[in-house]
């Protein structure tokens, strides 16, 4: 926890790989992985004299991302060279955008404990990704793989508007969710499709002026982002409180030790010598072009959230959760068409499904059952065919196989149909009451818990298949006879 008299200031530069089929300046495949250096050509390998051609889809996707995050779109944009040498960038420059980014002045809202908060977006620009260095693979130094070189990126630069690690996480999750909804990126953080440079500074509460910031590059998990911000803010406070000054520098976050380390490039203030890319023409966008893209935008999470609150009376928490991922939200909408029970569907997503995903270390996009199947499962509960305890077991089964069987089939195959036959239940009730005379005395003496115990015994006996309402009723009848 940061000391009470200090406050953190955080700004993120989020890089997101666009899911176009081909690279930004050539027609090589953008597919992830592949044998090293097989998705390459003279353009993306940076051969002298090779000429880039801008992929129009990249502009379309970037404009889409800009519109979905409330940005203005620059009608007179261009590409610029950002010069630096690094072995994963054979051109010795990146083609990015300097003073005319495609999108500028946007924002997204995040939901905090004190209500909605707006995080401003300074700009979104397009650029090419670098290749990858594989270090020490064969114990013989580093190997360059240029499959990723030239994969299109958008960089989303926020204003320094975040004041806690939680806000930074929420902001990044919001971007991820929006980009998934509009289908411009698969946003797979584990594959590096979404990553952030995290800028952190601290200041005494009440001061206007920002403190000096440090930057942690290429962070690609929410957990490390949160840990890194908290660690770094505390480190800066310690420096200041011990009479030192925070240096503006790039740090490396080490997940294992949970610490940041200086990358020792303090002296070199970045000087990229940007200049307009001479091999590409300017990007001129008409109003009509932009408006046509606006028309293709699907309903965004913000609007779905408001609709779920109003139309289905979900709680704030449930509406936030369900719309946090396009995959949850799509499943939810398909499911309620079948069972017309938004409350139960949202509860299942929020509790059991989220828990199972967590246990399996999977993401919502890896769910294999359809929304229709989830709806059918909820219908089975509503019709009294299965209890909610059994529904949990069916749900577990729905995660196991790639080809998910319909819940009704699973219930039949497993013999999990709820026993609602009073005669059959009565037999079990009598047996359990006979075996537990003390519980009967307890219940009559006012201990309501004793009934719960007896019902629990009956559930055990029937492997959760007895109808709980009927059980309760018959137990009370039987006890009163004694
Ligand atoms: P650069 O491109 O050199 O890293 P920018 O001015 O574009 O620098 O800022 C990069 C990011 O740093 C932005 O997201 C911005 O919000 C954030 N930032 C700027 N100043 C601060 C600060 N004092 N504390 C925290 N973040 C900051
Ligand atoms: Zn290529
Ligand atoms: Mg930066």
Coordinates of C-alpha atoms in Angstrom, one line a residue, residues 24 38 51 54 66 117 136 145 156-157 182 186 204 209 261 301 317 369 381-382 398 410:
X24 CA 1.4 -3.8 -42.8
X38 CA 9.2 -18.4 -43.1
X51 CA 9.5 -0.8 -51.2
X54 CA 0.5 0.3 -47.0
X66 CA -10.3 5.0 -32.9
X117 CA -14.2 7.4 -14.5
X136 CA 20.4 -18.8 -26.1
X145 CA 13.2 -14.6 -36.2
X156 CA -2.8 3.6 -28.0
X157 CA -1.3 6.3 -25.8
X182 CA -14.9 -4.8 -32.9
X186 CA -7.4 -11.3 -31.0
X204 CA 2.6 14.3 -2.8
X209 CA 2.9 19.1 -10.8
X261 CA 15.8 -3.0 -12.5
X301 CA -19.7 -3.1 -24.3
X317 CA -21.7 -6.2 -10.8
X369 CA -20.1 -24.9 -25.4
X381 CA -33.2 -26.4 -13.8
X382 CA -36.2 -24.2 -14.4
X398 CA -19.4 -29.2 -20.6
X410 CA -25.2 -35.5 -20.5

